[in-house]
Tab-separated table of C-alpha atoms and ligand atoms in Angstrom:
chain	number	residue	atom	x	y	z
A	110	UNK	CA	-21.460	-13.588	2.741
A	111	UNK	CA	-20.977	-9.848	1.189
A	112	UNK	CA	-18.591	-7.810	3.045
A	113	UNK	CA	-20.085	-4.109	3.931
A	114	UNK	CA	-19.157	-1.637	1.260
A	115	UNK	CA	-16.641	0.929	3.460
A	116	UNK	CA	-17.941	4.445	2.053
A	117	UNK	CA	-15.421	6.986	1.210
A	118	UNK	CA	-15.354	10.183	-0.651
A	119	UNK	CA	-13.737	13.501	-1.278
A	120	UNK	CA	-15.824	17.099	-0.240
A	121	UNK	CA	-14.963	20.429	-2.268
A	122	UNK	CA	-16.085	22.982	-4.457
A	123	UNK	CA	-15.596	22.404	-7.557
A	124	UNK	CA	-14.655	18.794	-7.358
A	125	UNK	CA	-14.931	17.171	-10.927
A	126	UNK	CA	-11.346	17.775	-11.334
A	127	UNK	CA	-9.671	15.860	-8.280
A	128	UNK	CA	-7.595	12.920	-9.066
A	129	UNK	CA	-8.435	11.315	-5.796
A	130	UNK	CA	-11.490	9.262	-7.491
A	131	UNK	CA	-9.122	7.444	-9.477
A	132	UNK	CA	-6.574	6.988	-6.807
A	133	UNK	CA	-8.768	5.608	-4.665
A	134	UNK	CA	-10.748	3.516	-7.102
A	135	UNK	CA	-7.492	1.899	-8.390
A	136	UNK	CA	-6.402	0.739	-4.818
A	137	UNK	CA	-9.954	-0.563	-4.214
A	138	UNK	CA	-9.648	-2.643	-6.860
A	139	UNK	CA	-5.988	-3.756	-6.503
A	140	UNK	CA	-6.506	-4.711	-2.981
A	141	UNK	CA	-9.696	-6.539	-4.066
A	142	UNK	CA	-11.807	-4.060	-0.982
A	143	UNK	CA	-15.233	-3.785	-1.118
A	144	UNK	CA	-15.379	-0.105	-0.710
A	145	UNK	CA	-16.457	2.939	-2.807
A	146	UNK	CA	-14.783	6.185	-3.518
A	147	UNK	CA	-16.950	9.110	-4.571
A	148	UNK	CA	-16.380	13.090	-5.481
A	149	UNK	CA	-19.048	15.422	-3.459
A	150	UNK	CA	-19.856	18.915	-4.380
A	151	UNK	CA	-20.345	20.897	-1.523
A	152	UNK	CA	-20.910	24.635	-1.643
A	153	UNK	CA	-19.016	26.538	1.366
A	154	UNK	CA	-22.318	27.349	2.784
A	155	UNK	CA	-23.675	24.452	2.765
A	156	UNK	CA	-20.479	22.455	4.285
A	157	UNK	CA	-22.181	21.593	7.999
A	158	UNK	CA	-25.052	19.992	6.156
A	159	UNK	CA	-23.401	18.157	3.529
A	160	UNK	CA	-21.231	16.409	6.176
A	161	UNK	CA	-24.112	15.609	8.386
A	162	UNK	CA	-25.972	13.991	5.178
A	163	UNK	CA	-22.560	11.874	4.119
A	164	UNK	CA	-22.368	10.655	7.738
A	165	UNK	CA	-26.342	9.895	7.602
A	166	UNK	CA	-25.402	7.418	4.478
A	167	UNK	CA	-22.819	5.975	6.622
A	168	UNK	CA	-19.599	7.328	4.928
A	169	UNK	CA	-16.163	5.795	6.613
A	170	UNK	CA	-14.425	8.775	6.010
A	171	UNK	CA	-13.415	11.422	3.520
A	172	UNK	CA	-10.667	13.913	2.004
A	173	UNK	CA	-11.181	17.222	1.940
A	174	UNK	CA	-9.976	19.750	-0.713
A	175	UNK	CA	-10.627	23.184	-1.745
A	176	UNK	CA	-12.188	25.311	0.046
A	177	UNK	CA	-13.477	23.429	3.101
A	178	UNK	CA	-9.591	22.425	4.186
A	179	UNK	CA	-9.969	25.461	6.987
A	180	UNK	CA	-13.369	25.276	8.001
A	181	UNK	CA	-14.000	21.486	8.305
A	182	UNK	CA	-11.567	21.945	11.356
A	183	UNK	CA	-14.599	23.793	13.055
A	184	UNK	CA	-16.836	20.680	12.407
A	185	UNK	CA	-14.035	17.948	13.763
A	186	UNK	CA	-14.084	16.509	17.196
A	187	UNK	CA	-10.602	15.657	17.313
A	188	UNK	CA	-7.622	16.923	15.642
A	189	UNK	CA	-4.652	15.443	15.081
A	190	UNK	CA	-0.919	17.068	15.702
A	191	UNK	CA	-0.580	17.644	11.986
A	192	UNK	CA	-3.653	19.339	11.343
A	193	UNK	CA	-3.146	21.566	14.723
A	194	UNK	CA	0.151	22.806	13.381
A	195	UNK	CA	-0.665	22.937	9.693
A	196	UNK	CA	-4.216	24.600	10.288
A	197	UNK	CA	-5.643	22.624	7.758
A	198	UNK	CA	-7.154	19.231	7.451
A	199	UNK	CA	-7.512	17.019	4.062
A	200	UNK	CA	-8.288	14.093	5.821
A	201	UNK	CA	-11.385	12.899	7.768
A	202	UNK	CA	-11.767	9.504	9.709
A	203	UNK	CA	-15.276	8.820	11.116
A	204	UNK	CA	-15.204	6.895	14.522
A	205	UNK	CA	-18.445	6.413	16.511
A	206	UNK	CA	-20.018	9.251	14.494
A	207	UNK	CA	-17.083	11.696	15.518
A	208	UNK	CA	-15.371	13.197	12.583
A	209	UNK	CA	-11.415	12.637	13.441
A	210	UNK	CA	-9.591	15.244	11.512
A	211	UNK	CA	-5.651	14.993	10.279
A	212	UNK	CA	-3.872	16.588	7.462
A	213	UNK	CA	-1.759	13.895	5.194
A	214	UNK	CA	0.375	16.643	3.172
A	215	UNK	CA	3.335	16.665	5.474
A	216	UNK	CA	3.388	12.866	5.480
A	217	UNK	CA	2.661	12.959	1.478
A	218	UNK	CA	5.940	15.175	0.959
A	219	UNK	CA	8.416	13.496	2.933
A	220	UNK	CA	7.290	9.903	1.584
A	221	UNK	CA	7.684	11.096	-2.022
A	222	UNK	CA	11.010	12.666	-1.003
A	223	UNK	CA	12.281	9.458	0.909
A	224	UNK	CA	11.180	7.427	-2.193
A	225	UNK	CA	12.372	9.112	-5.126
A	226	UNK	CA	15.439	10.849	-3.565
A	227	UNK	CA	18.866	9.044	-4.636
A	228	UNK	CA	19.438	6.292	-2.587
A	229	UNK	CA	20.536	7.039	0.995
A	230	UNK	CA	19.304	10.839	0.896
A	231	UNK	CA	17.785	11.915	4.129
A	232	UNK	CA	16.805	15.344	5.454
A	233	UNK	CA	18.442	14.653	8.682
A	234	UNK	CA	21.043	17.252	9.517
A	235	UNK	CA	20.502	19.445	6.186
A	236	UNK	CA	19.625	22.530	5.250
A	237	UNK	CA	16.089	23.207	3.187
A	238	UNK	CA	15.008	25.968	1.106
A	239	UNK	CA	11.118	26.323	0.638
A	240	UNK	CA	10.097	28.777	-2.173
A	241	UNK	CA	6.410	30.076	-0.969
A	242	UNK	CA	4.376	30.310	2.146
A	243	UNK	CA	0.729	29.491	1.585
A	244	UNK	CA	-1.126	26.241	2.801
A	245	UNK	CA	1.312	23.912	0.873
A	246	UNK	CA	4.747	25.465	2.285
A	247	UNK	CA	3.211	24.910	5.643
A	248	UNK	CA	3.015	21.399	5.454
A	249	UNK	CA	6.593	21.020	3.622
A	250	UNK	CA	7.979	22.839	6.831
A	251	UNK	CA	6.222	20.983	9.132
A	252	UNK	CA	7.459	17.813	7.419
A	253	UNK	CA	11.071	18.629	6.849
A	254	UNK	CA	11.200	19.854	10.824
A	255	UNK	CA	9.618	16.788	12.188
A	256	UNK	CA	12.201	14.633	9.808
A	257	UNK	CA	14.966	16.264	11.335
A	258	UNK	CA	16.217	19.128	9.176
A	259	UNK	CA	18.842	20.904	10.407
A	260	UNK	CA	17.426	24.540	9.440
A	261	UNK	CA	14.643	25.149	6.937
A	262	UNK	CA	14.791	28.572	5.344
A	263	UNK	CA	11.242	30.117	3.746
A	264	UNK	CA	11.599	32.277	1.120
A	265	UNK	CA	8.278	34.098	-0.265
A	266	UNK	CA	7.055	37.276	-1.787
A	267	UNK	CA	5.297	38.695	0.780
A	268	UNK	CA	7.583	38.424	3.833
A	269	UNK	CA	5.221	38.371	6.483
A	270	UNK	CA	3.663	35.644	5.150
A	271	UNK	CA	6.849	33.474	5.449
A	272	UNK	CA	7.223	34.979	9.040
A	273	UNK	CA	4.041	33.613	9.584
A	274	UNK	CA	5.046	30.060	8.460
A	275	UNK	CA	7.860	30.222	10.622
A	276	UNK	CA	5.978	31.262	13.736
A	277	UNK	CA	3.882	28.555	13.421
A	278	UNK	CA	5.763	25.364	12.935
A	279	UNK	CA	9.002	26.511	14.965
A	280	UNK	CA	11.991	24.840	15.063
A	281	UNK	CA	14.813	26.230	13.249
A	282	UNK	CA	13.176	28.254	10.779
A	283	UNK	CA	13.857	31.775	9.185
A	284	UNK	CA	11.794	33.868	6.700
A	285	UNK	CA	13.443	35.092	4.065
A	286	UNK	CA	12.244	37.895	1.159
A	287	UNK	CA	11.674	36.780	-2.256
A	288	UNK	CA	14.703	39.032	-3.883
A	289	UNK	CA	17.246	36.925	-1.511
A	290	UNK	CA	16.208	33.555	-3.145
A	291	UNK	CA	19.243	33.501	-5.402
A	292	UNK	CA	21.957	34.048	-2.767
A	293	UNK	CA	20.726	31.807	-0.493
A	294	UNK	CA	20.240	28.982	-2.983
A	295	UNK	CA	23.776	28.090	-2.923
A	296	UNK	CA	23.843	26.988	0.709
A	297	UNK	CA	20.937	24.811	0.571
A	298	UNK	CA	20.654	20.483	0.705
A	299	UNK	CA	17.128	20.654	-0.548
A	300	UNK	CA	15.177	23.245	-2.654
A	301	UNK	CA	11.374	22.913	-2.826
A	302	UNK	CA	9.259	24.769	-4.953
A	303	UNK	CA	5.636	24.902	-3.306
A	304	UNK	CA	4.317	28.295	-5.249
A	305	UNK	CA	1.917	28.106	-7.842
A	306	UNK	CA	4.603	29.216	-10.452
A	307	UNK	CA	5.667	27.426	-13.118
A	308	UNK	CA	2.133	25.302	-13.135
A	309	UNK	CA	0.494	25.559	-16.438
A	310	UNK	CA	-1.519	28.856	-16.639
A	311	UNK	CA	1.062	30.522	-14.156
A	312	UNK	CA	3.946	32.872	-14.644
A	313	UNK	CA	7.162	30.900	-14.737
A	314	UNK	CA	9.351	30.534	-11.722
A	315	UNK	CA	12.600	32.825	-11.953
A	316	UNK	CA	15.534	31.656	-10.442
A	317	UNK	CA	18.865	30.361	-11.355
A	318	UNK	CA	20.827	27.253	-9.877
A	319	UNK	CA	23.685	28.185	-11.265
A	320	UNK	CA	25.211	28.596	-8.068
A	321	UNK	CA	24.069	24.962	-6.611
A	322	UNK	CA	26.475	22.797	-6.242
A	323	UNK	CA	24.831	19.330	-5.205
A	324	UNK	CA	21.104	19.792	-3.704
A	325	UNK	CA	18.044	17.730	-4.178
A	326	UNK	CA	15.388	19.748	-6.140
A	327	UNK	CA	12.018	19.334	-5.326
A	328	UNK	CA	8.743	20.895	-6.862
A	329	UNK	CA	5.032	20.233	-5.980
A	330	UNK	CA	3.775	21.295	-9.188
A	331	UNK	CA	2.744	18.256	-11.025
A	332	UNK	CA	1.402	20.187	-14.424
A	333	UNK	CA	3.772	20.294	-16.049
A	334	UNK	CA	5.408	16.934	-14.284
A	335	UNK	CA	9.092	18.398	-15.105
A	336	UNK	CA	8.566	22.028	-14.444
A	337	UNK	CA	11.016	24.621	-15.753
A	338	UNK	CA	12.613	24.338	-12.282
A	339	UNK	CA	13.347	20.697	-12.551
A	340	UNK	CA	14.971	20.801	-16.128
A	341	UNK	CA	16.983	23.266	-15.386
A	342	UNK	CA	17.964	21.184	-11.883
A	343	UNK	CA	18.190	18.176	-14.018
A	344	UNK	CA	20.458	20.056	-16.901
A	345	UNK	CA	22.853	20.693	-13.890
A	346	UNK	CA	23.113	16.915	-13.030
A	347	UNK	CA	21.499	17.865	-9.935
A	348	UNK	CA	18.983	15.329	-8.486
A	349	UNK	CA	15.603	15.529	-8.702
A	350	UNK	CA	12.020	14.769	-7.414
A	351	UNK	CA	8.741	15.394	-9.238
A	352	UNK	CA	5.358	16.639	-7.568
A	353	UNK	CA	3.008	14.144	-8.632
A	354	UNK	CA	4.198	11.643	-5.642
A	355	UNK	CA	3.329	13.786	-2.867
A	356	UNK	CA	-0.455	13.838	-4.200
A	357	UNK	CA	-0.362	10.272	-4.335
A	358	UNK	CA	1.952	9.642	-0.857
A	359	UNK	CA	-0.986	12.002	0.905
A	360	UNK	CA	-3.971	9.834	-0.167
A	361	UNK	CA	-1.838	6.538	1.418
A	362	UNK	CA	-2.944	7.734	4.945
A	363	UNK	CA	-6.354	7.849	4.280
A	364	UNK	CA	-6.657	4.978	2.528
A	365	UNK	CA	-4.822	3.210	5.573
A	366	UNK	CA	-7.207	4.749	8.079
A	367	UNK	CA	-10.232	3.711	6.398
A	368	UNK	CA	-9.579	0.346	4.965
A	369	UNK	CA	-6.382	-0.699	7.380
A	370	UNK	CA	-4.335	-1.476	4.586
A	371	UNK	CA	-1.316	1.152	3.705
A	372	UNK	CA	-1.104	1.107	0.118
A	373	UNK	CA	1.450	1.686	-2.290
A	374	UNK	CA	2.495	4.085	-5.115
A	375	UNK	CA	3.125	2.071	-8.273
A	376	UNK	CA	4.259	3.485	-11.530
A	377	UNK	CA	0.922	2.203	-13.064
A	378	UNK	CA	-0.930	4.503	-10.561
A	379	UNK	CA	1.063	7.416	-11.605
A	380	UNK	CA	0.907	6.931	-15.110
A	381	UNK	CA	-2.831	6.687	-14.546
A	382	UNK	CA	-2.947	9.780	-12.710
A	383	UNK	CA	-1.527	11.761	-15.499
A	384	UNK	CA	-3.033	10.527	-18.268
B	468	ATR	P1	-1.342	26.914	-1.414
B	468	ATR	O1	-2.305	26.977	-0.554
B	468	ATR	O2	-1.653	26.118	-2.400
B	468	ATR	O3	0.373	26.618	-1.461
B	468	ATR	P2	-1.280	29.709	-1.933
B	468	ATR	O4	-1.928	30.150	-0.282
B	468	ATR	O5	-2.223	30.895	-3.306
B	468	ATR	O6	-1.353	28.727	-2.037
B	468	ATR	O7	0.048	30.372	-1.791
B	468	ATR	C1	0.435	30.443	-3.259
B	468	ATR	C2	2.242	30.609	-2.942
B	468	ATR	O8	2.937	31.094	-4.355
B	468	ATR	C3	2.170	31.791	-2.162
B	468	ATR	O9	3.575	31.662	-1.544
B	468	ATR	C4	2.492	33.100	-2.884
B	468	ATR	O10	2.904	34.441	-2.741
B	468	ATR	P3	2.375	35.617	-1.766
B	468	ATR	O11	2.638	35.035	-0.447
B	468	ATR	O12	3.387	36.695	-1.733
B	468	ATR	O13	1.163	35.626	-2.599
B	468	ATR	C5	3.228	32.104	-3.966
B	468	ATR	N1	3.016	33.200	-5.248
B	468	ATR	C6	2.199	33.152	-6.280
B	468	ATR	N2	2.455	33.953	-7.447
B	468	ATR	C7	3.155	34.556	-7.159
B	468	ATR	C8	4.308	35.049	-7.940
B	468	ATR	N3	3.881	36.161	-9.274
B	468	ATR	N4	5.557	35.727	-7.376
B	468	ATR	C9	6.038	35.243	-6.096
B	468	ATR	N5	5.437	34.149	-6.008
B	468	ATR	C10	3.930	34.144	-5.953
């Protein structure tokens, strides 16, 4: 007897650029599952109607990307602690017609760090410096505090936004202004760029790593994979973690919810997504 197809996908606008169909299709095939993962272009004003159409088609769950990550919260019946803390939903699981919303970016960030940092590296009891205070920073700061960081300093061009992130996440977090970044990095055990700076087509991230003695340096930008920040860190002999893993690891959470299997991030998948 044929197994029913587990229908999943991603909603966004635009959506053609999304790497999620490549990732999920790879896992569906790898684990021999009967499933589908499609990209659905839903305009902001059509969100409610679009989601309701997906439910009518019997969708089991879906990812949510720009510009719906906040608006979708209003359609969810249940929100996870991560979604509430970060203030955005990127993963939906449908159960008995109800929408359960969560956010897998924090999971993706910390899993990527743990899998690709030097052996035995842990954030527990360490100090982190996070550059940027957008949606990605909220997930990263949440993840670091949950994972036991001693302190997280959020540095941002707009200081108010850094203060907002600290207020939302709580824990041992401090906000600092952009100009302070060079003086703050020397105390950090982990430096993370969550801004768009250094991405193809964006201005460079201007930072001088010369005072840094031992920090792990990570970037959530993955185009290019080796950003100037990571190249500078590597030239100074500092360990680095690239950004592609956050995208790959965050996808695991949705896959596990929908198919009941926690999939693996393999070098083959990474190459496929970057090609
Ligand atoms: P996302 O939700 O993907 O994190 P975002 O909300 O647009 O994206 O956040 C982008 C981050 O990059 C912000 O922290 C932004 O700083 P501001 O809050 O001051 O806007 C930061 N950023 C973008 N361009 C920048 C620049 N030229 N210099 C410094 N920071 C910059």
